[in-house]
Short mmCIF file of C-alpha atoms and ligand atoms in Angstrom, two decimals:
data_model
loop_
_atom_site.label_atom_id
_atom_site.label_comp_id
_atom_site.label_asym_id
_atom_site.label_seq_id
_atom_site.Cartn_x
_atom_site.Cartn_y
_atom_site.Cartn_z
CA MET V 163 3.42 -0.02 47.97
CA PHE V 164 3.39 3.33 46.22
CA SER V 165 5.55 5.25 48.64
CA TYR V 166 8.37 5.39 46.04
CA ARG V 167 8.44 8.60 44.01
CA HIS V 168 11.21 8.92 41.47
CA ALA V 169 11.10 12.73 41.78
CA PHE V 170 13.20 12.42 44.96
CA HIS V 171 15.89 10.50 43.08
CA ALA V 172 15.82 12.05 39.60
CA GLY V 173 19.27 12.90 38.31
CA ASN V 174 21.11 11.01 41.04
CA HIS V 175 24.21 8.91 40.27
CA ALA V 176 22.03 5.89 39.50
CA ASP V 177 20.09 7.86 36.88
CA VAL V 178 23.38 9.08 35.41
CA LEU V 179 24.59 5.51 34.90
CA LYS V 180 21.22 4.16 33.70
CA HIS V 181 20.55 6.98 31.26
CA MET V 182 24.08 6.96 29.86
CA VAL V 183 23.73 3.26 29.10
CA LEU V 184 20.22 3.79 27.72
CA ILE V 185 21.33 6.56 25.36
CA ALA V 186 24.33 4.57 24.10
CA THR V 187 22.18 1.49 23.52
CA LEU V 188 19.46 3.41 21.69
CA LYS V 189 21.92 5.28 19.51
CA TYR V 190 23.33 1.96 18.40
CA LEU V 191 19.93 0.35 17.80
CA THR V 192 18.63 3.31 15.78
CA GLU V 193 21.54 3.12 13.38
CA LYS V 194 19.71 0.36 11.50
CA PRO V 195 16.82 1.63 9.36
CA ALA V 196 14.20 -0.92 10.50
CA ALA V 197 11.57 0.17 13.05
CA LEU V 198 12.36 -0.27 16.73
CA MET V 199 9.89 -0.79 19.58
CA VAL V 200 11.02 0.40 23.01
CA VAL V 201 9.17 -0.71 26.14
CA ASP V 202 9.71 1.11 29.43
CA THR V 203 8.01 -1.16 31.98
CA HIS V 204 8.49 1.25 34.92
CA ALA V 205 8.36 4.70 33.37
CA GLY V 206 7.98 7.15 36.28
CA ALA V 207 6.68 10.69 35.67
CA GLY V 208 8.88 11.39 32.64
CA LEU V 209 10.16 14.88 33.52
CA TYR V 210 11.43 16.22 36.83
CA ARG V 211 12.21 19.65 38.28
CA LEU V 212 15.65 19.71 39.87
CA ASP V 213 14.84 23.01 41.57
CA GLY V 214 11.51 21.76 42.99
CA ASP V 215 10.53 20.46 46.43
CA TYR V 216 11.23 16.77 45.87
CA ALA V 217 14.72 17.11 44.44
CA GLY V 218 15.49 19.94 46.86
CA LYS V 219 14.56 17.81 49.84
CA SER V 220 16.61 14.79 48.84
CA GLY V 221 19.59 16.63 47.35
CA GLU V 222 20.36 13.50 45.31
CA ALA V 223 20.83 15.30 41.99
CA ASP V 224 23.49 17.44 43.70
CA ASP V 225 25.62 14.31 43.96
CA GLY V 226 24.66 13.19 40.46
CA VAL V 227 23.87 15.11 37.31
CA LEU V 228 24.46 18.55 38.84
CA LYS V 229 27.91 17.59 40.08
CA LEU V 230 28.71 16.05 36.72
CA PHE V 231 27.68 19.18 34.83
CA LYS V 232 29.65 21.38 37.18
CA ALA V 233 32.76 19.27 36.74
CA LEU V 234 32.52 18.54 33.02
CA ALA V 235 30.39 21.15 31.35
CA GLN V 236 31.78 24.19 33.15
CA VAL V 237 28.23 25.15 34.25
CA LYS V 238 27.16 25.57 30.63
CA PRO V 239 25.20 22.38 29.97
CA ALA V 240 23.59 23.45 26.72
CA GLN V 241 27.05 24.17 25.36
CA ALA V 242 28.75 21.13 26.76
CA ALA V 243 29.59 20.01 23.25
CA THR V 244 31.67 23.08 22.55
CA ASN V 245 33.46 23.08 25.88
CA SER V 246 34.93 19.72 26.44
CA VAL V 247 34.18 17.60 23.43
CA ALA V 248 37.83 16.92 22.83
CA THR V 249 38.27 15.15 26.15
CA LEU V 250 34.93 13.44 26.69
CA SER V 251 33.96 10.04 25.36
CA PRO V 252 30.96 9.98 23.00
CA VAL V 253 28.75 8.17 25.53
CA LEU V 254 29.33 10.82 28.18
CA GLN V 255 29.08 13.66 25.70
CA ASP V 256 25.78 12.31 24.38
CA TYR V 257 24.41 12.15 27.93
CA LEU V 258 25.45 15.74 28.72
CA ASP V 259 24.07 16.95 25.40
CA LEU V 260 20.74 15.21 25.89
CA VAL V 261 20.21 16.58 29.42
CA GLY V 262 21.48 19.97 28.22
CA ALA V 263 18.87 19.99 25.45
CA PHE V 264 16.12 20.16 28.12
CA ASN V 265 17.76 23.16 29.78
CA HIS V 266 19.03 26.65 29.12
CA ALA V 267 22.69 27.34 29.72
CA GLY V 268 23.61 27.22 33.40
CA LYS V 269 22.72 24.76 36.13
CA PRO V 270 20.18 22.24 34.80
CA LYS V 271 16.70 22.78 36.25
CA VAL V 272 14.89 20.00 34.42
CA TYR V 273 15.83 16.33 34.28
CA PRO V 274 14.50 13.98 31.60
CA GLY V 275 13.39 10.58 32.89
CA SER V 276 13.66 7.48 30.75
CA PRO V 277 10.48 8.17 28.68
CA PHE V 278 11.88 11.52 27.54
CA VAL V 279 15.40 10.16 27.06
CA ILE V 280 13.99 7.43 24.83
CA GLN V 281 11.50 9.57 22.92
CA ARG V 282 14.21 12.05 22.01
CA LEU V 283 16.18 9.30 20.25
CA LEU V 284 13.30 7.67 18.37
CA ARG V 285 12.77 8.26 14.67
CA HIS V 286 9.42 9.27 13.19
CA GLU V 287 10.46 8.27 9.69
CA ALA V 288 11.38 4.75 10.81
CA ARG V 289 8.06 4.41 12.71
CA ASP V 290 9.78 3.63 16.00
CA LYS V 291 7.35 3.11 18.87
CA LEU V 292 7.50 3.70 22.63
CA LYS V 293 5.29 1.84 25.11
CA LEU V 294 5.22 3.24 28.64
CA PHE V 295 3.84 1.63 31.79
CA GLU V 296 3.48 3.31 35.17
CA LEU V 297 1.37 2.09 38.09
CA HIS V 298 1.49 5.03 40.50
CA PRO V 299 -1.69 7.11 39.90
CA THR V 300 -0.01 10.49 40.44
CA ASP V 301 3.09 9.67 38.41
CA HIS V 302 0.93 8.14 35.68
CA ASN V 303 -1.08 11.39 35.45
CA SER V 304 2.11 13.46 35.39
CA LEU V 305 3.54 11.19 32.71
CA GLU V 306 0.42 11.60 30.55
CA GLY V 307 0.56 15.38 30.94
CA ASN V 308 4.28 15.56 30.20
CA ILE V 309 4.10 13.29 27.16
CA ALA V 310 1.07 15.17 25.78
CA GLN V 311 3.26 18.25 25.41
CA LEU V 312 5.45 16.36 22.95
CA GLU V 313 2.57 15.90 20.51
CA ALA V 314 4.17 12.61 19.58
CA GLY V 315 0.85 11.13 18.44
CA ARG V 316 0.80 7.37 18.01
CA GLN V 317 4.54 7.06 18.48
CA VAL V 318 4.08 6.95 22.27
CA ALA V 319 1.48 4.90 24.17
CA ILE V 320 0.99 5.10 27.94
CA ALA V 321 -0.90 2.73 30.21
CA ARG V 322 -1.46 2.58 33.94
CA ALA V 323 -0.63 -1.10 34.18
CA ASP V 324 1.81 -3.57 35.69
CA GLY V 325 4.77 -3.33 33.32
CA PHE V 326 5.95 -6.90 33.92
CA GLU V 327 2.53 -8.29 32.94
CA ALA V 328 1.79 -5.88 30.11
CA LEU V 329 5.12 -6.63 28.42
CA LYS V 330 4.03 -10.18 27.60
CA ALA V 331 1.45 -9.05 25.03
CA LEU V 332 4.02 -6.89 23.21
CA LEU V 333 6.60 -9.57 22.44
CA PRO V 334 7.61 -10.35 19.79
CA PRO V 335 7.00 -6.93 18.19
CA PRO V 336 5.79 -6.74 14.57
CA SER V 337 9.09 -5.11 13.54
CA ARG V 338 11.09 -7.91 15.23
CA ARG V 339 13.33 -5.27 16.81
CA ALA V 340 12.92 -4.16 20.44
CA LEU V 341 14.62 -2.74 23.49
CA VAL V 342 13.00 -3.38 26.88
CA LEU V 343 13.97 -1.31 29.92
CA MET V 344 13.01 -2.80 33.28
CA ASP V 345 13.58 -0.22 35.98
CA PRO V 346 11.53 -1.16 39.05
CA SER V 347 11.80 0.76 42.30
CA TYR V 348 12.42 -2.51 44.25
CA GLU V 349 10.14 -0.97 46.86
CA ILE V 350 8.62 -4.39 47.26
CA LYS V 351 10.97 -7.33 47.69
CA SER V 352 9.12 -9.38 45.05
CA ASP V 353 10.56 -7.11 42.31
CA TYR V 354 13.89 -8.94 42.75
CA ALA V 355 12.18 -12.21 41.76
CA ARG V 356 9.86 -10.69 39.17
CA VAL V 357 12.74 -9.26 37.10
CA PRO V 358 14.43 -12.62 36.30
CA ALA V 359 11.04 -14.36 35.93
CA CYS V 360 9.99 -11.70 33.42
CA MET V 361 13.36 -11.90 31.67
CA ALA V 362 13.06 -15.70 31.30
CA ASP V 363 9.63 -15.22 29.74
CA CYS V 364 10.91 -12.46 27.42
CA LEU V 365 13.78 -14.63 26.20
CA LYS V 366 11.30 -17.36 25.29
CA ARG V 367 8.92 -14.99 23.51
CA PHE V 368 11.55 -12.89 21.76
CA PRO V 369 15.13 -14.20 22.12
CA THR V 370 16.72 -11.59 19.87
CA GLY V 371 15.40 -8.54 21.74
CA SER V 372 17.71 -6.27 23.74
CA TYR V 373 16.94 -6.15 27.45
CA MET V 374 18.19 -3.71 30.07
CA VAL V 375 17.66 -3.98 33.84
CA TRP V 376 18.60 -1.43 36.51
CA TYR V 377 19.09 -2.55 40.12
CA PRO V 378 20.43 -1.04 43.37
CA VAL V 379 23.72 -2.39 44.75
CA ILE V 380 22.77 -2.77 48.40
CA PRO V 381 23.68 -5.32 51.09
CA ARG V 382 20.63 -7.51 50.52
CA PRO V 383 20.92 -11.09 49.26
CA GLU V 384 18.21 -10.55 46.63
CA ALA V 385 20.01 -7.51 45.20
CA HIS V 386 23.32 -9.33 45.20
CA ASP V 387 21.81 -12.35 43.44
CA LEU V 388 19.96 -10.43 40.73
CA PRO V 389 22.86 -9.87 38.28
CA ARG V 390 23.99 -13.47 38.83
CA ARG V 391 20.53 -14.77 38.00
CA LEU V 392 20.38 -12.61 34.87
CA LYS V 393 23.80 -13.81 33.79
CA THR V 394 22.68 -17.41 34.22
CA LEU V 395 19.59 -16.74 32.09
CA ALA V 396 21.68 -15.13 29.36
CA THR V 397 24.23 -17.92 29.37
CA GLN V 398 21.58 -20.66 29.30
CA ALA V 399 19.88 -18.94 26.36
CA GLY V 400 23.23 -18.55 24.56
CA LYS V 401 22.94 -14.74 24.57
CA SER V 402 25.57 -12.08 25.08
CA TRP V 403 25.39 -9.91 28.19
CA LEU V 404 26.94 -6.82 29.75
CA HIS V 405 27.04 -5.87 33.42
CA THR V 406 28.16 -2.46 34.63
CA THR V 407 28.17 -0.89 38.10
CA LEU V 408 28.97 2.56 39.44
CA ASN V 409 29.77 3.15 43.11
CA ILE V 410 30.28 6.77 44.16
CA GLY V 411 31.56 5.74 47.60
CA GLN V 412 30.66 7.16 50.95
CA HIS V 413 30.72 10.78 51.98
CA ALA V 414 33.79 11.48 54.07
CA ASP V 415 31.51 12.66 56.90
CA MET V 416 29.73 9.29 57.00
CA ALA V 417 32.66 7.93 58.94
CA GLN V 418 32.50 10.69 61.54
CA VAL V 419 31.01 10.06 64.95
CA THR V 420 27.86 12.14 65.37
CA MET V 421 26.89 13.95 68.54
CA PRO V 422 24.26 12.15 70.67
CA ASP V 423 21.59 14.75 69.88
CA GLU V 424 22.27 14.64 66.15
CA LYS V 425 20.58 12.29 63.78
CA ALA V 426 23.10 10.00 62.10
CA PRO V 427 23.53 11.05 58.45
CA ARG V 428 21.60 8.76 56.15
CA PRO V 429 23.99 6.77 53.99
CA GLY V 430 21.60 6.65 50.99
CA LEU V 431 22.28 4.65 47.86
CA THR V 432 25.95 4.67 46.95
CA ALA V 433 25.97 2.18 44.06
CA SER V 434 23.83 0.71 41.32
CA GLY V 435 24.14 -1.59 38.37
CA VAL V 436 22.76 -2.12 34.90
CA PHE V 437 22.56 -5.57 33.30
CA LEU V 438 21.90 -6.01 29.58
CA ILE V 439 21.13 -9.07 27.51
CA ASN V 440 21.94 -8.77 23.78
CA PRO V 441 23.75 -5.44 24.32
CA PRO V 442 25.40 -3.50 21.48
CA HIS V 443 28.78 -5.10 20.83
CA THR V 444 30.32 -1.61 21.05
CA LEU V 445 28.96 -0.84 24.52
CA LYS V 446 31.63 -2.44 26.71
CA ALA V 447 34.49 -0.42 25.26
CA ALA V 448 32.32 2.71 25.15
CA LEU V 449 31.52 2.47 28.87
CA GLN V 450 35.12 1.68 29.78
CA ALA V 451 36.01 5.01 28.17
CA ALA V 452 33.06 6.96 29.61
CA LEU V 453 33.05 5.90 33.25
CA PRO V 454 36.50 7.08 34.50
CA PRO V 455 35.62 10.82 34.17
CA VAL V 456 32.16 10.15 35.63
CA LEU V 457 33.74 8.52 38.67
CA GLU V 458 36.30 11.27 38.93
CA ALA V 459 33.49 13.82 39.02
CA LEU V 460 31.08 11.93 41.30
CA GLY V 461 33.39 9.80 43.49
CA ARG V 462 33.09 10.71 47.18
CA GLY V 463 35.58 8.41 48.86
CA ARG V 464 35.66 4.98 50.44
CA GLY V 465 34.25 2.23 48.19
CA GLN V 466 34.13 4.25 44.97
CA GLY V 467 34.72 2.49 41.66
CA PHE V 468 33.10 1.13 38.53
CA THR V 469 32.98 -2.19 36.72
CA VAL V 470 32.20 -3.20 33.15
CA ASP V 471 32.01 -6.94 32.40
CA GLY V 472 30.60 -8.82 29.51
CA GLY V 473 30.35 -12.23 27.98
CA GLY V 474 28.57 -14.54 25.58
N1 LIG S 520 12.44 4.53 34.53
C1 LIG S 520 12.30 5.82 35.19
C2 LIG S 520 13.45 6.72 34.75
O1 LIG S 520 14.57 6.21 34.48
O2 LIG S 520 13.25 7.92 34.64
C3 LIG S 520 12.26 5.69 36.68
C4 LIG S 520 11.31 4.66 37.19
S1 LIG S 520 11.23 4.49 38.93
C5 LIG S 520 12.76 3.80 39.36
C6 LIG S 520 10.13 3.10 39.07
C7 LIG S 520 8.68 3.45 38.76
O3 LIG S 520 7.95 2.23 38.61
C8 LIG S 520 7.96 4.23 39.85
O4 LIG S 520 7.44 5.41 39.29
C9 LIG S 520 6.85 3.30 40.33
O5 LIG S 520 5.65 3.98 40.67
C10 LIG S 520 6.63 2.41 39.13
N2 LIG S 520 6.12 1.04 39.38
C11 LIG S 520 6.30 0.26 40.47
N3 LIG S 520 5.84 -0.99 40.23
C12 LIG S 520 5.39 -0.99 38.95
C13 LIG S 520 4.85 -2.00 38.08
N4 LIG S 520 4.68 -3.27 38.51
N5 LIG S 520 4.52 -1.65 36.81
C14 LIG S 520 4.69 -0.38 36.36
N6 LIG S 520 5.20 0.62 37.14
C15 LIG S 520 5.55 0.31 38.39
#
């Protein structure tokens, strides 16, 4: 427990998919004037340096947000809107603009995690609220420090608590409108069971909420079963759902035979998925338009592709 640090993974292809979906969902939900509560059960540190030690060591952002900016924003992230707006779908443009807003023109150096992505889209006048949970002591401290800079006051609350457990007391929200993001690290196998158990409980407490789950697409039965279990829960509750995956494929050099004294290259995570219950009805078409250029920019070879399915 607690060996996972999101700083190694910030801005990778999985964050690109997750944060694109998150932005699109929030933009839709904040179109209605009534207050929205957003719960981020696994918040992480909130802000990440892409030119720091962690990201530098893993190089994951190089194959994610940095590659995307290079391909689509012509290395001018803050001006992405003026460069390629005519050819990019709104979901992708919104993602580039939001990341660009945390950076000066040029290669992005800072990456906003989900707490900062969400906070940026909340409305003070509507009294939207953000509840953040993070268990890791170091990341919790970083999150508190990062959020303090926003001077967001009572709009944002942070607790060092188990997000799955803490969520129970928040549902249903007083405003009767909520988005819950469940983004565990799946560092411990029990997360794969806790997500659907928590979702079943949420659907009983607050059936009309919107729920979003991220998961890694890896050859593990629990990971494979997770979207199926969520789909069953949605169907049994009579709720609509959306399931999207992005696979950037394997590096061409992964197939090469390595010399006996070389370490085999680590395959790393090549694919991930996001499952939503009660998604915006506009999201399926929006992602179908947004993902082809993302795949074109990030695709590395064998296995690459994306899916967008929905029902209910
Ligand atoms: N949501 C973040 C984002 O998109 O920027 C990334 C979160 S990261 C994948 C998962 C985080 O959950 C880690 O920082 C980890 O320390 C934390 N964590 C693990 N188990 C937890 C739990 N039961 N409750 C709250 N946080 C937890």
